Amino acid sequence: MQQEDNGLLLVGTGYVRNRRISGSLKEQVGNLISLKLKATSETKKRISRMKESAGSALDSVTIKDATEVTLGSDTFNKLTLAMALSGKSVEIAAEAKTVTDEVVHIVKKGAWFDLKNQNIDPATVTVKNKDNAKVKGEHIEINETLGWIAVKAEAENVNDDEDTKVSYKTKEGGGLQIDASTENDYDFEFWLDGYNQASNKNFMLHIPSMVVAPNGEIDWLSNEFASAEFAGTAVLADGNTVPYFYKEFNA
């Protein structure tokens, strides 16, 4: 029997599995900065209105409510960033694309216009005018991240309201795309691989199902590290009769 007088000063690494995707694998959540489980209940009372005992409780029944879950993270990987944006993450292919003679209509010289891709390698960009003559490199401006191109006003062989042909490559390495606001919530199986610094004991926390959604906002331009919070409910799943399990190990 555990008799030690220990406090709780915990650290731990969190893992989740998406229960809504068949065959999904466990993923590490990242740096969890908070994890709260809140047991709630409601007490119903029958109050006496009789002369002899007015105001006293004749009956009192406590009804348990669902366990509320709140977790916070300051890691933004493809899992947690997608969760924070209520979306799905999609890998951007690592291979560089080669584009030849993409038509870009220059409505006005000096203004920005879209290419069909982003993450452009500016060293590979060449531009031809409507007569297939090369536009000088110093007369071209590229926003490589956004995939924008501008023909400067001093370009003599391009006029306003003319088509150009742009050839370029994207950079290698790929990346991440998140289609935001496509998910209402997430149903995760959750594990915490934990350590109690007060007792020097390892423990595990297992929540078979927690349905959570973003709870709060992200300041995209804060001068502090951003964090995200998710809140929801621990749900009975897989035949379990309790919403979560805690195990502590002596050795």
PDB file of C-alpha atoms in Angstrom:
ATOM      1  CA  MET A   1       0.000   0.000   0.000  1.00  0.00           C
ATOM      2  CA  GLN A   2       1.253   3.497  -0.883  1.00  0.00           C
ATOM      3  CA  GLN A   3       1.785   5.427   2.370  1.00  0.00           C
ATOM      4  CA  GLU A   4       4.396   8.029   1.387  1.00  0.00           C
ATOM      5  CA  ASP A   5       3.636  11.679   2.023  1.00  0.00           C
ATOM      6  CA  ASN A   6       4.367  12.885  -1.513  1.00  0.00           C
ATOM      7  CA  GLY A   7       3.176  15.876  -3.450  1.00  0.00           C
ATOM      8  CA  LEU A   8       2.585  16.129  -7.168  1.00  0.00           C
ATOM      9  CA  LEU A   9       5.151  18.006  -9.227  1.00  0.00           C
ATOM     10  CA  LEU A  10       4.779  16.487 -12.628  1.00  0.00           C
ATOM     11  CA  VAL A  11       6.414  16.520 -16.021  1.00  0.00           C
ATOM     12  CA  GLY A  12       5.411  14.374 -18.943  1.00  0.00           C
ATOM     13  CA  THR A  13       5.333  13.715 -22.659  1.00  0.00           C
ATOM     14  CA  GLY A  14       1.947  13.488 -24.340  1.00  0.00           C
ATOM     15  CA  TYR A  15       0.897  11.236 -27.214  1.00  0.00           C
ATOM     16  CA  VAL A  16      -2.369  11.027 -29.125  1.00  0.00           C
ATOM     17  CA  ARG A  17      -4.007   8.775 -31.691  1.00  0.00           C
ATOM     18  CA  ASN A  18      -6.781  10.098 -33.901  1.00  0.00           C
ATOM     19  CA  ARG A  19      -9.735   7.800 -33.243  1.00  0.00           C
ATOM     20  CA  ARG A  20     -11.568   9.037 -36.328  1.00  0.00           C
ATOM     21  CA  ILE A  21      -8.900   7.786 -38.722  1.00  0.00           C
ATOM     22  CA  SER A  22      -8.759   4.024 -39.100  1.00  0.00           C
ATOM     23  CA  GLY A  23      -5.255   2.682 -38.532  1.00  0.00           C
ATOM     24  CA  SER A  24      -3.917   6.014 -37.286  1.00  0.00           C
ATOM     25  CA  LEU A  25      -0.623   5.915 -35.420  1.00  0.00           C
ATOM     26  CA  LYS A  26       0.451   7.524 -32.167  1.00  0.00           C
ATOM     27  CA  GLU A  27       1.863  11.051 -32.493  1.00  0.00           C
ATOM     28  CA  GLN A  28       3.767  13.093 -29.933  1.00  0.00           C
ATOM     29  CA  VAL A  29       1.921  16.261 -28.972  1.00  0.00           C
ATOM     30  CA  GLY A  30       5.078  18.256 -28.274  1.00  0.00           C
ATOM     31  CA  ASN A  31       5.738  20.459 -25.278  1.00  0.00           C
ATOM     32  CA  LEU A  32       2.626  20.312 -23.116  1.00  0.00           C
ATOM     33  CA  ILE A  33       2.528  23.349 -20.819  1.00  0.00           C
ATOM     34  CA  SER A  34      -0.691  22.358 -19.060  1.00  0.00           C
ATOM     35  CA  LEU A  35      -3.000  19.387 -18.651  1.00  0.00           C
ATOM     36  CA  LYS A  36      -6.090  19.736 -16.489  1.00  0.00           C
ATOM     37  CA  LEU A  37      -8.766  17.181 -15.646  1.00  0.00           C
ATOM     38  CA  LYS A  38     -11.749  18.693 -13.892  1.00  0.00           C
ATOM     39  CA  ALA A  39     -14.340  16.523 -12.176  1.00  0.00           C
ATOM     40  CA  THR A  40     -17.665  18.321 -11.957  1.00  0.00           C
ATOM     41  CA  SER A  41     -20.941  17.497 -10.244  1.00  0.00           C
ATOM     42  CA  GLU A  42     -24.320  18.941  -9.493  1.00  0.00           C
ATOM     43  CA  THR A  43     -26.071  18.691  -6.134  1.00  0.00           C
ATOM     44  CA  LYS A  44     -29.857  18.544  -6.057  1.00  0.00           C
ATOM     45  CA  LYS A  45     -31.492  19.368  -2.728  1.00  0.00           C
ATOM     46  CA  ARG A  46     -35.030  19.064  -1.411  1.00  0.00           C
ATOM     47  CA  ILE A  47     -35.487  21.901   1.070  1.00  0.00           C
ATOM     48  CA  SER A  48     -37.979  21.806   3.893  1.00  0.00           C
ATOM     49  CA  ARG A  49     -40.735  24.373   3.934  1.00  0.00           C
ATOM     50  CA  MET A  50     -42.253  22.938   7.101  1.00  0.00           C
ATOM     51  CA  LYS A  51     -42.614  25.164  10.161  1.00  0.00           C
ATOM     52  CA  GLU A  52     -40.445  22.999  12.380  1.00  0.00           C
ATOM     53  CA  SER A  53     -37.503  22.560   9.920  1.00  0.00           C
ATOM     54  CA  ALA A  54     -37.790  25.288   7.295  1.00  0.00           C
ATOM     55  CA  GLY A  55     -34.583  25.759   5.315  1.00  0.00           C
ATOM     56  CA  SER A  56     -33.074  22.379   6.193  1.00  0.00           C
ATOM     57  CA  ALA A  57     -32.264  19.791   3.535  1.00  0.00           C
ATOM     58  CA  LEU A  58     -34.612  16.836   3.529  1.00  0.00           C
ATOM     59  CA  ASP A  59     -32.683  15.130   0.722  1.00  0.00           C
ATOM     60  CA  SER A  60     -29.364  15.803  -0.992  1.00  0.00           C
ATOM     61  CA  VAL A  61     -28.254  13.932  -4.095  1.00  0.00           C
ATOM     62  CA  THR A  62     -24.958  14.588  -5.917  1.00  0.00           C
ATOM     63  CA  ILE A  63     -24.938  13.774  -9.624  1.00  0.00           C
ATOM     64  CA  LYS A  64     -21.572  13.432 -11.312  1.00  0.00           C
ATOM     65  CA  ASP A  65     -20.999  15.229 -14.573  1.00  0.00           C
ATOM     66  CA  ALA A  66     -18.516  14.388 -17.328  1.00  0.00           C
ATOM     67  CA  THR A  67     -14.794  14.964 -16.749  1.00  0.00           C
ATOM     68  CA  GLU A  68     -13.603  18.118 -18.468  1.00  0.00           C
ATOM     69  CA  VAL A  69     -10.194  18.082 -20.177  1.00  0.00           C
ATOM     70  CA  THR A  70      -8.022  21.115 -20.927  1.00  0.00           C
ATOM     71  CA  LEU A  71      -4.531  20.921 -22.389  1.00  0.00           C
ATOM     72  CA  GLY A  72      -2.121  23.558 -23.608  1.00  0.00           C
ATOM     73  CA  SER A  73       0.926  23.331 -25.845  1.00  0.00           C
ATOM     74  CA  ASP A  74       3.544  25.758 -27.100  1.00  0.00           C
ATOM     75  CA  THR A  75       4.766  23.336 -29.784  1.00  0.00           C
ATOM     76  CA  PHE A  76       3.369  23.960 -33.244  1.00  0.00           C
ATOM     77  CA  ASN A  77       4.032  20.902 -35.367  1.00  0.00           C
ATOM     78  CA  LYS A  78       1.727  19.605 -38.082  1.00  0.00           C
ATOM     79  CA  LEU A  79      -0.546  18.046 -35.438  1.00  0.00           C
ATOM     80  CA  THR A  80      -0.914  20.895 -32.940  1.00  0.00           C
ATOM     81  CA  LEU A  81      -0.946  23.690 -35.523  1.00  0.00           C
ATOM     82  CA  ALA A  82      -3.708  21.930 -37.457  1.00  0.00           C
ATOM     83  CA  MET A  83      -5.633  21.493 -34.190  1.00  0.00           C
ATOM     84  CA  ALA A  84      -5.175  25.148 -33.266  1.00  0.00           C
ATOM     85  CA  LEU A  85      -6.578  26.171 -36.650  1.00  0.00           C
ATOM     86  CA  SER A  86      -9.421  23.607 -36.530  1.00  0.00           C
ATOM     87  CA  GLY A  87      -8.076  22.124 -39.718  1.00  0.00           C
ATOM     88  CA  LYS A  88      -6.300  19.316 -41.507  1.00  0.00           C
ATOM     89  CA  SER A  89      -2.607  19.262 -42.384  1.00  0.00           C
ATOM     90  CA  VAL A  90      -1.351  18.318 -45.845  1.00  0.00           C
ATOM     91  CA  GLU A  91       2.282  17.721 -46.773  1.00  0.00           C
ATOM     92  CA  ILE A  92       3.647  19.896 -49.583  1.00  0.00           C
ATOM     93  CA  ALA A  93       5.688  17.748 -51.951  1.00  0.00           C
ATOM     94  CA  ALA A  94       9.445  17.963 -51.374  1.00  0.00           C
ATOM     95  CA  GLU A  95      10.355  17.884 -55.064  1.00  0.00           C
ATOM     96  CA  ALA A  96      10.954  21.175 -56.849  1.00  0.00           C
ATOM     97  CA  LYS A  97       8.490  22.074 -59.601  1.00  0.00           C
ATOM     98  CA  THR A  98       9.684  23.338 -62.968  1.00  0.00           C
ATOM     99  CA  VAL A  99       7.302  25.749 -64.679  1.00  0.00           C
ATOM    100  CA  THR A 100       7.797  26.905 -68.276  1.00  0.00           C
ATOM    101  CA  ASP A 101       6.095  29.888 -69.911  1.00  0.00           C
ATOM    102  CA  GLU A 102       3.368  30.503 -67.322  1.00  0.00           C
ATOM    103  CA  VAL A 103       1.272  33.351 -68.669  1.00  0.00           C
ATOM    104  CA  VAL A 104       1.035  36.332 -66.313  1.00  0.00           C
ATOM    105  CA  HIS A 105      -0.998  39.337 -67.419  1.00  0.00           C
ATOM    106  CA  ILE A 106       0.695  42.577 -66.378  1.00  0.00           C
ATOM    107  CA  VAL A 107      -2.181  44.964 -65.794  1.00  0.00           C
ATOM    108  CA  LYS A 108       0.181  47.692 -64.659  1.00  0.00           C
ATOM    109  CA  LYS A 109       3.949  47.799 -64.392  1.00  0.00           C
ATOM    110  CA  GLY A 110       5.259  48.071 -60.836  1.00  0.00           C
ATOM    111  CA  ALA A 111       2.289  46.151 -59.363  1.00  0.00           C
ATOM    112  CA  TRP A 112       2.388  42.624 -57.931  1.00  0.00           C
ATOM    113  CA  PHE A 113       0.739  39.690 -59.730  1.00  0.00           C
ATOM    114  CA  ASP A 114       0.287  36.052 -58.717  1.00  0.00           C
ATOM    115  CA  LEU A 115       2.205  33.085 -59.969  1.00  0.00           C
ATOM    116  CA  LYS A 116       0.508  29.700 -59.649  1.00  0.00           C
ATOM    117  CA  ASN A 117       3.037  28.538 -57.048  1.00  0.00           C
ATOM    118  CA  GLN A 118       4.739  29.862 -53.938  1.00  0.00           C
ATOM    119  CA  ASN A 119       8.223  29.329 -52.447  1.00  0.00           C
ATOM    120  CA  ILE A 120       9.920  30.378 -55.686  1.00  0.00           C
ATOM    121  CA  ASP A 121      13.658  30.085 -56.304  1.00  0.00           C
ATOM    122  CA  PRO A 122      14.335  33.656 -57.536  1.00  0.00           C
ATOM    123  CA  ALA A 123      17.593  32.663 -59.226  1.00  0.00           C
ATOM    124  CA  THR A 124      15.624  30.533 -61.719  1.00  0.00           C
ATOM    125  CA  VAL A 125      13.100  33.168 -62.829  1.00  0.00           C
ATOM    126  CA  THR A 126      13.123  34.359 -66.440  1.00  0.00           C
ATOM    127  CA  VAL A 127      10.474  36.484 -68.155  1.00  0.00           C
ATOM    128  CA  LYS A 128       9.599  36.964 -71.813  1.00  0.00           C
ATOM    129  CA  ASN A 129       7.370  39.687 -73.219  1.00  0.00           C
ATOM    130  CA  LYS A 130       4.442  39.182 -75.616  1.00  0.00           C
ATOM    131  CA  ASP A 131       6.903  38.907 -78.528  1.00  0.00           C
ATOM    132  CA  ASN A 132       9.004  36.249 -76.706  1.00  0.00           C
ATOM    133  CA  ALA A 133      11.846  38.709 -76.140  1.00  0.00           C
ATOM    134  CA  LYS A 134      13.646  38.400 -72.801  1.00  0.00           C
ATOM    135  CA  VAL A 135      12.886  40.964 -70.116  1.00  0.00           C
ATOM    136  CA  LYS A 136      16.028  42.068 -68.296  1.00  0.00           C
ATOM    137  CA  GLY A 137      16.514  40.465 -64.889  1.00  0.00           C
ATOM    138  CA  GLU A 138      17.035  43.813 -63.197  1.00  0.00           C
ATOM    139  CA  HIS A 139      13.554  44.830 -64.378  1.00  0.00           C
ATOM    140  CA  ILE A 140      11.901  41.887 -62.568  1.00  0.00           C
ATOM    141  CA  GLU A 141      11.000  41.739 -58.872  1.00  0.00           C
ATOM    142  CA  ILE A 142      10.016  38.513 -57.081  1.00  0.00           C
ATOM    143  CA  ASN A 143       8.366  37.873 -53.712  1.00  0.00           C
ATOM    144  CA  GLU A 144       9.591  34.309 -53.402  1.00  0.00           C
ATOM    145  CA  THR A 145       7.505  33.302 -50.372  1.00  0.00           C
ATOM    146  CA  LEU A 146       4.144  34.569 -51.654  1.00  0.00           C
ATOM    147  CA  GLY A 147       4.828  33.681 -55.286  1.00  0.00           C
ATOM    148  CA  TRP A 148       4.366  37.183 -56.652  1.00  0.00           C
ATOM    149  CA  ILE A 149       6.045  38.882 -59.609  1.00  0.00           C
ATOM    150  CA  ALA A 150       6.297  42.517 -60.665  1.00  0.00           C
ATOM    151  CA  VAL A 151       7.683  44.062 -63.847  1.00  0.00           C
ATOM    152  CA  LYS A 152       9.304  47.363 -62.954  1.00  0.00           C
ATOM    153  CA  ALA A 153       8.250  50.612 -64.614  1.00  0.00           C
ATOM    154  CA  GLU A 154      11.633  50.984 -66.334  1.00  0.00           C
ATOM    155  CA  ALA A 155      11.153  47.786 -68.384  1.00  0.00           C
ATOM    156  CA  GLU A 156      10.986  49.195 -71.915  1.00  0.00           C
ATOM    157  CA  ASN A 157       9.829  46.034 -73.716  1.00  0.00           C
ATOM    158  CA  VAL A 158       6.738  45.429 -71.554  1.00  0.00           C
ATOM    159  CA  ASN A 159       3.706  47.701 -71.534  1.00  0.00           C
ATOM    160  CA  ASP A 160       0.719  47.906 -69.215  1.00  0.00           C
ATOM    161  CA  ASP A 161      -2.104  45.449 -69.983  1.00  0.00           C
ATOM    162  CA  GLU A 162       0.153  42.912 -71.721  1.00  0.00           C
ATOM    163  CA  ASP A 163       0.839  39.226 -71.218  1.00  0.00           C
ATOM    164  CA  THR A 164       4.250  37.935 -70.179  1.00  0.00           C
ATOM    165  CA  LYS A 165       5.597  34.385 -70.003  1.00  0.00           C
ATOM    166  CA  VAL A 166       7.343  33.435 -66.774  1.00  0.00           C
ATOM    167  CA  SER A 167       9.570  30.381 -66.276  1.00  0.00           C
ATOM    168  CA  TYR A 168      10.868  29.355 -62.847  1.00  0.00           C
ATOM    169  CA  LYS A 169      11.441  26.581 -60.329  1.00  0.00           C
ATOM    170  CA  THR A 170      10.085  26.213 -56.827  1.00  0.00           C
ATOM    171  CA  LYS A 171      12.489  25.420 -54.000  1.00  0.00           C
ATOM    172  CA  GLU A 172      13.087  21.858 -52.897  1.00  0.00           C
ATOM    173  CA  GLY A 173      12.122  20.656 -49.435  1.00  0.00           C
ATOM    174  CA  GLY A 174       8.358  20.836 -49.422  1.00  0.00           C
ATOM    175  CA  GLY A 175       6.462  22.012 -46.379  1.00  0.00           C
ATOM    176  CA  LEU A 176       3.089  22.006 -44.702  1.00  0.00           C
ATOM    177  CA  GLN A 177      -0.333  23.277 -45.723  1.00  0.00           C
ATOM    178  CA  ILE A 178      -3.251  23.534 -43.306  1.00  0.00           C
ATOM    179  CA  ASP A 179      -6.811  23.887 -44.525  1.00  0.00           C
ATOM    180  CA  ALA A 180      -8.226  25.821 -41.588  1.00  0.00           C
ATOM    181  CA  SER A 181     -11.741  25.678 -40.098  1.00  0.00           C
ATOM    182  CA  THR A 182     -12.602  22.316 -41.619  1.00  0.00           C
ATOM    183  CA  GLU A 183     -12.984  20.407 -38.329  1.00  0.00           C
ATOM    184  CA  ASN A 184     -15.423  21.011 -35.481  1.00  0.00           C
ATOM    185  CA  ASP A 185     -13.494  18.948 -32.924  1.00  0.00           C
ATOM    186  CA  TYR A 186     -11.069  16.036 -32.554  1.00  0.00           C
ATOM    187  CA  ASP A 187     -11.499  12.635 -30.906  1.00  0.00           C
ATOM    188  CA  PHE A 188      -8.145  11.478 -29.540  1.00  0.00           C
ATOM    189  CA  GLU A 189      -6.903   8.602 -27.470  1.00  0.00           C
ATOM    190  CA  PHE A 190      -4.365  10.214 -25.150  1.00  0.00           C
ATOM    191  CA  TRP A 191      -1.378   8.984 -23.150  1.00  0.00           C
ATOM    192  CA  LEU A 192       0.889  10.911 -20.793  1.00  0.00           C
ATOM    193  CA  ASP A 193       4.273   9.336 -20.110  1.00  0.00           C
ATOM    194  CA  GLY A 194       4.903  11.080 -16.823  1.00  0.00           C
ATOM    195  CA  TYR A 195       7.355  11.519 -13.964  1.00  0.00           C
ATOM    196  CA  ASN A 196       6.597  12.853 -10.483  1.00  0.00           C
ATOM    197  CA  GLN A 197       9.584  14.930  -9.395  1.00  0.00           C
ATOM    198  CA  ALA A 198       8.336  14.899  -5.796  1.00  0.00           C
ATOM    199  CA  SER A 199       8.286  11.099  -5.434  1.00  0.00           C
ATOM    200  CA  ASN A 200      10.804  10.162  -8.164  1.00  0.00           C
ATOM    201  CA  LYS A 201       8.238   7.778  -9.638  1.00  0.00           C
ATOM    202  CA  ASN A 202       7.117   7.217 -13.189  1.00  0.00           C
ATOM    203  CA  PHE A 203       3.419   7.225 -13.970  1.00  0.00           C
ATOM    204  CA  MET A 204       1.088   6.999 -16.918  1.00  0.00           C
ATOM    205  CA  LEU A 205      -2.204   8.714 -17.587  1.00  0.00           C
ATOM    206  CA  HIS A 206      -4.431   7.125 -20.225  1.00  0.00           C
ATOM    207  CA  ILE A 207      -7.595   8.731 -21.605  1.00  0.00           C
ATOM    208  CA  PRO A 208      -9.212   6.287 -24.063  1.00  0.00           C
ATOM    209  CA  SER A 209     -11.232   9.047 -25.706  1.00  0.00           C
ATOM    210  CA  MET A 210     -11.194  12.801 -25.315  1.00  0.00           C
ATOM    211  CA  VAL A 211     -13.177  15.028 -27.642  1.00  0.00           C
ATOM    212  CA  VAL A 212     -11.518  18.453 -27.738  1.00  0.00           C
ATOM    213  CA  ALA A 213     -11.536  21.657 -29.749  1.00  0.00           C
ATOM    214  CA  PRO A 214      -9.466  24.871 -29.739  1.00  0.00           C
ATOM    215  CA  ASN A 215     -10.247  27.112 -26.795  1.00  0.00           C
ATOM    216  CA  GLY A 216      -8.814  30.573 -27.261  1.00  0.00           C
ATOM    217  CA  GLU A 217      -6.880  32.606 -29.771  1.00  0.00           C
ATOM    218  CA  ILE A 218      -3.405  32.760 -31.275  1.00  0.00           C
ATOM    219  CA  ASP A 219      -1.644  36.103 -31.538  1.00  0.00           C
ATOM    220  CA  TRP A 220       0.274  35.647 -34.778  1.00  0.00           C
ATOM    221  CA  LEU A 221       2.535  38.640 -34.189  1.00  0.00           C
ATOM    222  CA  SER A 222       3.182  38.524 -30.454  1.00  0.00           C
ATOM    223  CA  ASN A 223       6.742  39.113 -29.253  1.00  0.00           C
ATOM    224  CA  GLU A 224       6.337  36.084 -26.954  1.00  0.00           C
ATOM    225  CA  PHE A 225       6.189  32.402 -27.872  1.00  0.00           C
ATOM    226  CA  ALA A 226       2.671  31.507 -28.948  1.00  0.00           C
ATOM    227  CA  SER A 227       0.664  28.784 -27.245  1.00  0.00           C
ATOM    228  CA  ALA A 228      -2.627  27.063 -27.909  1.00  0.00           C
ATOM    229  CA  GLU A 229      -5.248  25.608 -25.589  1.00  0.00           C
ATOM    230  CA  PHE A 230      -7.743  22.851 -26.286  1.00  0.00           C
ATOM    231  CA  ALA A 231     -10.752  21.946 -24.161  1.00  0.00           C
ATOM    232  CA  GLY A 232     -13.372  19.229 -24.182  1.00  0.00           C
ATOM    233  CA  THR A 233     -14.619  16.123 -22.474  1.00  0.00           C
ATOM    234  CA  ALA A 234     -13.312  12.671 -21.559  1.00  0.00           C
ATOM    235  CA  VAL A 235     -15.715  10.161 -23.107  1.00  0.00           C
ATOM    236  CA  LEU A 236     -16.296   6.506 -22.272  1.00  0.00           C
ATOM    237  CA  ALA A 237     -14.964   4.370 -25.122  1.00  0.00           C
ATOM    238  CA  ASP A 238     -13.951   0.829 -26.034  1.00  0.00           C
ATOM    239  CA  GLY A 239     -16.124  -0.726 -23.343  1.00  0.00           C
ATOM    240  CA  ASN A 240     -14.484   1.137 -20.463  1.00  0.00           C
ATOM    241  CA  THR A 241     -16.593   2.085 -17.470  1.00  0.00           C
ATOM    242  CA  VAL A 242     -14.332   4.955 -16.353  1.00  0.00           C
ATOM    243  CA  PRO A 243     -13.177   7.951 -18.425  1.00  0.00           C
ATOM    244  CA  TYR A 244      -9.433   7.677 -17.671  1.00  0.00           C
ATOM    245  CA  PHE A 245      -6.771   5.664 -15.864  1.00  0.00           C
ATOM    246  CA  TYR A 246      -3.769   6.623 -13.726  1.00  0.00           C
ATOM    247  CA  LYS A 247      -0.970   4.153 -12.959  1.00  0.00           C
ATOM    248  CA  GLU A 248       2.069   4.868 -10.762  1.00  0.00           C
ATOM    249  CA  PHE A 249       5.098   2.589 -10.623  1.00  0.00           C
ATOM    250  CA  ASN A 250       7.373   1.991  -7.626  1.00  0.00           C
ATOM    251  CA  ALA A 251      10.340   0.911  -9.729  1.00  0.00           C
TER     252      ALA A 251
END
